[in-house]
XYZ file of N, CA and C in Angstrom:
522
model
N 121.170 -123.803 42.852
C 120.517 -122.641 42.277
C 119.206 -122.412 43.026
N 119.103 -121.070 43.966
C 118.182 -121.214 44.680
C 117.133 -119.916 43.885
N 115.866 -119.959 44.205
C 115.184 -118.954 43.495
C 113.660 -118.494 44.431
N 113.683 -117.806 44.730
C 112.569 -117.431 45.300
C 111.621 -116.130 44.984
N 110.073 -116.636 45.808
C 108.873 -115.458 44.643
C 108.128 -115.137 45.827
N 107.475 -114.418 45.396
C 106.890 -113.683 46.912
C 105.645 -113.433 46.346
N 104.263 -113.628 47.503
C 102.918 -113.112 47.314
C 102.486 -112.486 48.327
N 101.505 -111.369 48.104
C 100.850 -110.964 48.222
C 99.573 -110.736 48.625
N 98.438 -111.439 49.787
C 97.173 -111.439 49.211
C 96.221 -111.549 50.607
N 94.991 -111.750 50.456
C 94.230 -112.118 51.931
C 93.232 -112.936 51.328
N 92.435 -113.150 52.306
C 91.153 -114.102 52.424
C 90.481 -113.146 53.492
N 88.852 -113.302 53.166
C 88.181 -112.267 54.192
C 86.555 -113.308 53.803
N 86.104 -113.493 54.839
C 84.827 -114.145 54.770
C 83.739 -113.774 55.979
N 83.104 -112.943 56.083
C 81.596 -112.483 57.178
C 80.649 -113.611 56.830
N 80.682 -113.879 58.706
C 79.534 -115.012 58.342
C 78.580 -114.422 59.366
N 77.604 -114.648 59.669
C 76.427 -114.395 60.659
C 75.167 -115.603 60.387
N 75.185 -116.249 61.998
C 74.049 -117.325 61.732
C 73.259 -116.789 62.828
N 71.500 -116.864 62.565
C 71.092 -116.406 63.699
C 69.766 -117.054 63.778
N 69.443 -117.127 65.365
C 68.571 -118.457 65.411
C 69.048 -119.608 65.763
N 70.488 -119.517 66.266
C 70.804 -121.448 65.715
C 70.135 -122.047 67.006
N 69.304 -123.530 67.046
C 68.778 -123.665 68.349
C 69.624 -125.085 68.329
N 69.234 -125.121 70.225
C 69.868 -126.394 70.703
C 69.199 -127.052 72.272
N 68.473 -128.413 71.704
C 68.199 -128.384 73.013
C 69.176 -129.257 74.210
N 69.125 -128.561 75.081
C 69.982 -128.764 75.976
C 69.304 -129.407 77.926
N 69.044 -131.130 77.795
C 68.518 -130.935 79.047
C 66.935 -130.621 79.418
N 66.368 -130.713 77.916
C 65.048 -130.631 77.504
C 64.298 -128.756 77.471
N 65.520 -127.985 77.620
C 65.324 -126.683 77.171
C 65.842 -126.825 75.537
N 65.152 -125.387 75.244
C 65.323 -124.530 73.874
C 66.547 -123.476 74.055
N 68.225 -123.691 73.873
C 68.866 -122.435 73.769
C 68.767 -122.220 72.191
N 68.868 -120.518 72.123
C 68.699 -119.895 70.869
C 70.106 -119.177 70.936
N 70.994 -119.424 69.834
C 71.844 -118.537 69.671
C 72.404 -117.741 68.220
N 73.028 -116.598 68.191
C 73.685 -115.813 67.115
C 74.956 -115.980 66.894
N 75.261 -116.061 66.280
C 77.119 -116.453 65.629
C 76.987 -115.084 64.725
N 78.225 -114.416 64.465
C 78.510 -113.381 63.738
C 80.067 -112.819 64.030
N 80.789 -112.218 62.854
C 81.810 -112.349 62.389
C 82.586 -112.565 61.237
N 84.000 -111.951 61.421
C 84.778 -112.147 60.268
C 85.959 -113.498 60.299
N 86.188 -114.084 59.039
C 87.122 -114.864 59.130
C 88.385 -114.554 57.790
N 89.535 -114.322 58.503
C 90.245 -113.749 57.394
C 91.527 -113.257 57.552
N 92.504 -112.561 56.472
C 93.606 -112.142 56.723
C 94.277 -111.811 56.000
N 95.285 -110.506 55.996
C 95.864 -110.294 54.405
C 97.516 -110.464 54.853
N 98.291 -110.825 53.868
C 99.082 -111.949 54.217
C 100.242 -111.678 53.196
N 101.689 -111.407 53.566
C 102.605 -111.766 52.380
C 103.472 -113.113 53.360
N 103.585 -113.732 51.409
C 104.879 -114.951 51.931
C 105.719 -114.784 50.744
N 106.901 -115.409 51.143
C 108.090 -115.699 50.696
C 108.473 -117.042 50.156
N 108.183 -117.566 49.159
C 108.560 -118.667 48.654
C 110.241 -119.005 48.577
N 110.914 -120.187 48.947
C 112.274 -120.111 48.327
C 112.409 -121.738 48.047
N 113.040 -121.697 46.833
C 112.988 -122.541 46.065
C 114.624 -123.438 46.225
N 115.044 -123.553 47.295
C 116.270 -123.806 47.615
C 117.055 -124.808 46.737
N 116.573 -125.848 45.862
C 117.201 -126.613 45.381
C 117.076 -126.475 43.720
N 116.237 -125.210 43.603
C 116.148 -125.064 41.819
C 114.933 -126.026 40.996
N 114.298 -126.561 42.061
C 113.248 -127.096 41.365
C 111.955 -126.769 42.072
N 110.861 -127.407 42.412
C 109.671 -126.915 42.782
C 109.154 -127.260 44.219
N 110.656 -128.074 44.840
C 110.366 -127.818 45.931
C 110.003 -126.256 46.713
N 109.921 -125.964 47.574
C 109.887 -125.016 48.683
C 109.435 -124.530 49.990
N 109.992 -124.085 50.873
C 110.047 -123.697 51.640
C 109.168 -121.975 51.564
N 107.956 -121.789 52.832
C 107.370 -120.680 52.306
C 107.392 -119.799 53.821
N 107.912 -118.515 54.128
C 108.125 -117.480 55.960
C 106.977 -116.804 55.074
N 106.339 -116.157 56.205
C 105.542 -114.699 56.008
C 104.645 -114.812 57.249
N 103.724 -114.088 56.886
C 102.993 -113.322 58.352
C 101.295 -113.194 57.608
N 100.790 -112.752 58.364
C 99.548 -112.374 58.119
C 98.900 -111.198 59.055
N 98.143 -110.283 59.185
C 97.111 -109.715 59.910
C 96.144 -110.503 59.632
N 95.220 -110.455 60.844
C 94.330 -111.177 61.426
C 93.320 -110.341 61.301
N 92.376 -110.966 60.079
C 90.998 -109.908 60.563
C 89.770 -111.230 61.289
N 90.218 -112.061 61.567
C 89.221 -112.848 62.309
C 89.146 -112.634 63.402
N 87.424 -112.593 64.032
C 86.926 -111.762 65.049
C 85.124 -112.642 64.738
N 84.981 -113.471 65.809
C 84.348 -113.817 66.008
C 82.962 -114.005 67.563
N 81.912 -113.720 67.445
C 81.167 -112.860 68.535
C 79.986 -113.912 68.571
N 79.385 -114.472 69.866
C 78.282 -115.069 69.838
C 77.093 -114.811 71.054
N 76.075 -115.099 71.143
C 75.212 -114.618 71.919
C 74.344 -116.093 72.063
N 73.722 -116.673 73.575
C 72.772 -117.441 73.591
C 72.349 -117.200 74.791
N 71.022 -117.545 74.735
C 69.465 -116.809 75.424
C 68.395 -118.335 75.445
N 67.900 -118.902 76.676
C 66.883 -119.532 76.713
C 65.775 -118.776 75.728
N 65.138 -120.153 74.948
C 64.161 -119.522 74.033
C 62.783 -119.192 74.340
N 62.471 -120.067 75.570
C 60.521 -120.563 76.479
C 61.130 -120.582 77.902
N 60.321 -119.748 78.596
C 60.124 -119.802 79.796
C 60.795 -121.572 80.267
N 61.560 -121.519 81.533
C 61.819 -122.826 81.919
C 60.833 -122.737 82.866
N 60.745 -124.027 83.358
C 59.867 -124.506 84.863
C 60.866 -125.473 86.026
N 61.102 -124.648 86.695
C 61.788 -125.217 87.791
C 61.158 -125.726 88.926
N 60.496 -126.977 89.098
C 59.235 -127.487 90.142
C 58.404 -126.781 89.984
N 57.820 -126.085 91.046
C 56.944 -125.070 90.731
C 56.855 -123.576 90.279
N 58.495 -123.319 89.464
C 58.852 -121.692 89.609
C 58.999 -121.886 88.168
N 58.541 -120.876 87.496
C 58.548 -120.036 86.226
C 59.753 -119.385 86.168
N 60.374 -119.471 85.072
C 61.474 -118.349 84.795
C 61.356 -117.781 83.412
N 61.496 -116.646 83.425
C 60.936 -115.912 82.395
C 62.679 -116.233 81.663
N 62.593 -116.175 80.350
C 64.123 -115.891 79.530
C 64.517 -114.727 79.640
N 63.963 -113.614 80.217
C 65.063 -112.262 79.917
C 65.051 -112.013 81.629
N 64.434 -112.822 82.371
C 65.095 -113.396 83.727
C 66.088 -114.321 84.037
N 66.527 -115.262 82.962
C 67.083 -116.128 83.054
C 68.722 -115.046 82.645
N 68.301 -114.594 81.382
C 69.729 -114.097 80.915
C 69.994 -114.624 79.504
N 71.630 -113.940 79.477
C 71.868 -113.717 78.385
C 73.108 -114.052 78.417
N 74.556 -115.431 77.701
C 75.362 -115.291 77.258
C 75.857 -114.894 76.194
N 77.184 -113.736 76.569
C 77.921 -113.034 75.155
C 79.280 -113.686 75.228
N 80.017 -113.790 73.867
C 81.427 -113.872 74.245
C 82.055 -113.509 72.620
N 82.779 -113.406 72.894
C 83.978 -112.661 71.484
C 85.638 -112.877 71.751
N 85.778 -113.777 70.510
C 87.000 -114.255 70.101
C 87.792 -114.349 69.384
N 88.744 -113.776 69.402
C 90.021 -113.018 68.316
C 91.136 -114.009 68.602
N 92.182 -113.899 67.275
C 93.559 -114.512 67.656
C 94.490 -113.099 67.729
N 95.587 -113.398 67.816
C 96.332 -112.209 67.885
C 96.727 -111.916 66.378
N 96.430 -110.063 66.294
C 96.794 -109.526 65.404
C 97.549 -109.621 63.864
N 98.904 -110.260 64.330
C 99.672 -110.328 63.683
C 100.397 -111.853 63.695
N 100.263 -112.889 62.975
C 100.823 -113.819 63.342
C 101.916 -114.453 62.056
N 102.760 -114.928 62.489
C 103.675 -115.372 61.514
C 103.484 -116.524 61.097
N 104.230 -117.104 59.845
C 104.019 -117.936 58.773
C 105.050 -119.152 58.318
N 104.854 -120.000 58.467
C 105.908 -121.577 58.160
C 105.448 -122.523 57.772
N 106.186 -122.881 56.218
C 105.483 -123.740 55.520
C 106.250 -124.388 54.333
N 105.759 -126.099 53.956
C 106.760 -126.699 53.098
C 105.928 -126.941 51.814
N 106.247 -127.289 51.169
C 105.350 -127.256 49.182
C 106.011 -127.910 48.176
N 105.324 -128.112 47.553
C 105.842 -128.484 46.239
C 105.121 -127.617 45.135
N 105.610 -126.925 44.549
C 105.060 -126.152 43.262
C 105.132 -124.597 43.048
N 105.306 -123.894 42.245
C 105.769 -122.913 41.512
C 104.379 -122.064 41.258
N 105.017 -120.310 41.952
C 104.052 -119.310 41.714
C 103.411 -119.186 40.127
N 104.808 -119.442 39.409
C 104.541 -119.408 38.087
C 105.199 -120.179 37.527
N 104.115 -121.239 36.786
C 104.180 -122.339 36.388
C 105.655 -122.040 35.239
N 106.299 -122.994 34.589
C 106.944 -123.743 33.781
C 106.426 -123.792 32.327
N 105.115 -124.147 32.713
C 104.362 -124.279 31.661
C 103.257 -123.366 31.336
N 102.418 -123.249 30.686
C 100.754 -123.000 30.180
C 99.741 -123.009 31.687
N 100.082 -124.269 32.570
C 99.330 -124.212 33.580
C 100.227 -125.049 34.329
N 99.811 -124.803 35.986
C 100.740 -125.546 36.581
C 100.162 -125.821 38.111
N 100.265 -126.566 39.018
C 99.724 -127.080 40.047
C 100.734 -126.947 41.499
N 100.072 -126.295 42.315
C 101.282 -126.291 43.817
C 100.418 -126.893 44.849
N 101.046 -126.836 45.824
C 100.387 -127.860 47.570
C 101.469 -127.145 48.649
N 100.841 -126.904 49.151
C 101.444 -126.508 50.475
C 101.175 -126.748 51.805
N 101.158 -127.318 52.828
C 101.026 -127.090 54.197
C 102.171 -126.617 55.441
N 101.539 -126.037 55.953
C 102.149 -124.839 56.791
C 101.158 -124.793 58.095
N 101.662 -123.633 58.697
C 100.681 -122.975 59.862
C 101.109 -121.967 60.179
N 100.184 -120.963 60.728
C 100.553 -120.050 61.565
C 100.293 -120.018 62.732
N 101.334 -118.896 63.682
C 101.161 -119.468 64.957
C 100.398 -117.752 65.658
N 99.441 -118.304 66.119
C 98.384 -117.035 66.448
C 98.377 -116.595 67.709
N 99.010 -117.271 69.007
C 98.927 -117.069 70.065
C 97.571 -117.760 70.988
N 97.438 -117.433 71.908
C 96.320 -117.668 72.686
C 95.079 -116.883 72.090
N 94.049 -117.284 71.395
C 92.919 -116.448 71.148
C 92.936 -115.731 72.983
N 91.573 -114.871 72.225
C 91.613 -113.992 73.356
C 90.343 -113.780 73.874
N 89.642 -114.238 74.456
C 88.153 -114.084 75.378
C 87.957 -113.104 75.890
N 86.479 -112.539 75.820
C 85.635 -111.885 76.615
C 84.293 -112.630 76.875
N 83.831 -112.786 77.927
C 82.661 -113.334 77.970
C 82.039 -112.512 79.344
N 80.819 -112.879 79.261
C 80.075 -111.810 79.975
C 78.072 -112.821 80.283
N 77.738 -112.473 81.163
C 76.717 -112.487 81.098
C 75.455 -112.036 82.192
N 74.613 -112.144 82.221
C 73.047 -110.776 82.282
C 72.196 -112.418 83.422
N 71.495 -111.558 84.382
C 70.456 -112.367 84.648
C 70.774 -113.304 85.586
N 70.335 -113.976 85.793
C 70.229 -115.345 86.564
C 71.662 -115.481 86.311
N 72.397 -115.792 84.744
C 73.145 -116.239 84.267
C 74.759 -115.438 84.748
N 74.900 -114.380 85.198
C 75.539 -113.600 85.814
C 76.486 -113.681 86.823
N 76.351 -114.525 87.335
C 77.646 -115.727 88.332
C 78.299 -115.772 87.678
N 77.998 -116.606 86.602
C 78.815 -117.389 85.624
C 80.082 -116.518 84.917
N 79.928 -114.685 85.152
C 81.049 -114.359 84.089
C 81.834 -114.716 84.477
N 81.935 -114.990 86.240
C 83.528 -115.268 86.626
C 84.476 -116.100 85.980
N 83.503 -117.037 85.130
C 84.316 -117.981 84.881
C 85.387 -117.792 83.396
N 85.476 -116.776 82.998
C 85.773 -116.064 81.961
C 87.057 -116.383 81.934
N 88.394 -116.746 82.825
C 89.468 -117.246 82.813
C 89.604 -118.734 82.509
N 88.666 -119.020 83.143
C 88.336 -120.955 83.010
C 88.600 -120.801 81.169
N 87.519 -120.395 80.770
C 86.961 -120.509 79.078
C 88.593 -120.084 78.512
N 89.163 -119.185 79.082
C 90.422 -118.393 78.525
C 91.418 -119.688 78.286
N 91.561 -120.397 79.451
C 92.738 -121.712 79.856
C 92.201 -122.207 78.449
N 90.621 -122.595 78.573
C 90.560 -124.070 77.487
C 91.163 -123.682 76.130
N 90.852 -122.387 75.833
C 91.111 -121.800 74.878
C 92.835 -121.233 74.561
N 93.943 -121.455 75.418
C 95.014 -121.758 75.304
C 96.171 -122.495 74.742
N 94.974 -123.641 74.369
C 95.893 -124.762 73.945
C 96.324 -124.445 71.834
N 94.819 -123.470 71.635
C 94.923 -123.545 70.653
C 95.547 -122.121 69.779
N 96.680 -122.203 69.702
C 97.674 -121.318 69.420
C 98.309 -121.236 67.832
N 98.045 -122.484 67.329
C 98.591 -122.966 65.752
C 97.094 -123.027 64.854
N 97.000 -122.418 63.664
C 96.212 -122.359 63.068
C 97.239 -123.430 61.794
N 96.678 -124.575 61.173
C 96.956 -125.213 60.073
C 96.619 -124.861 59.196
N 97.292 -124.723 58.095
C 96.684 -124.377 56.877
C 97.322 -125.217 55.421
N 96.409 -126.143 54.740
C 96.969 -126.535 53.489
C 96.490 -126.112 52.165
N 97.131 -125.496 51.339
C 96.825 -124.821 50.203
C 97.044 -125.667 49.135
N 96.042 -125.882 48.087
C 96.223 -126.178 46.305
C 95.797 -125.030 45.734
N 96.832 -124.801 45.080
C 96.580 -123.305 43.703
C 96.767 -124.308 42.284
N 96.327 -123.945 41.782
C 96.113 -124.000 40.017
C 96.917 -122.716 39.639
N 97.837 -122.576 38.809
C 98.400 -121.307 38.046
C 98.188 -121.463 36.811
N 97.927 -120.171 36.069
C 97.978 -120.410 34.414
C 99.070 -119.356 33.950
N 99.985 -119.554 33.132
C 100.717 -118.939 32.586
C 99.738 -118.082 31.759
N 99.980 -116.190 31.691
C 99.349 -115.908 30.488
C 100.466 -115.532 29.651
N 101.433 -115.375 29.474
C 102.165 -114.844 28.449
C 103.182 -116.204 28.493
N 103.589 -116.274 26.886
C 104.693 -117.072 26.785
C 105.993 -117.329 27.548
């Protein structure tokens, strides 16, 4: 007796940090983080054996989109040469997964509980593709965009987003 339930839903979280410092090499880098993390999402529960096992397909859109910026904070001193920071430059870069990614996942527990209240677990993943780079940069620092494929490779490997879920359900009607 197989039985299956289907949801509905997303997660959406804007974060922005700004200021974050780091010293690096006995410099001050200053950087901005900003962005969304998130996604609205149906799955398919199926309950293949009639109890609370299951098996969960679906997909998601991708609203995660993440953007950062870092900038020497104080003049460096190179022997005897001054470098001003908006001589030095400016790294940008912005990083997305792909759009649309699909959904696979195993569980134990029921959209709607049995009872009054009821407890599920799930882990799964979705598979997002190669995030996707832009990077860029200003100044002194300006060589460096070439390397914008390099950053792309490292960023290749990570294609599977994990995800493990606990829900709490409450029955409201008898």
């Amino acid at each position: 007796v197989s039985q299956s339930r289907y949801a509905i839903g997303g997660t959406y979280l804007p974060i922005e940090y700004n200021g974050i410092e780091q010293n690096v090499q006995g410099s001050k880098i200053v950087g901005d983080v900003s962005g969304n993390i998130g996604n609205g999402f149906l799955m398919l529960d199926f309950h293949p054996f009639g109890n609370a096992f299951k098996f969960t397909l679906g997909g998601a859109y991708m609203l995660t989109n993440i953007k950062g910026v870092a900038r020497m904070k104080d003049t460096i001193q190179q022997g005897e040469i001054f470098l001003d920071p908006t001589k030095v430059g400016i790294i940008s870069l912005d990083v997305s997964p792909a759009k649309f990614s699909p959904y696979a996942g195993i569980g134990f527990g029921r959209a709607i509980p049995k009872n009054r209240v009821g407890f599920s677990f799930e882990i799964g993943t979705y598979y997002i593709g190669a995030p996707q780079l832009n990077f860029s940069a200003t100044g002194l620092l300006e060589p460096t965009s070439n390397q914008q494929s390099v950053l792309q490779k490292g960023l290749d490997q990570y294609r599977w987003l994990p995800q493990v879920m606990f829900n709490l359900a409450f029955k409201l009607a008898k």
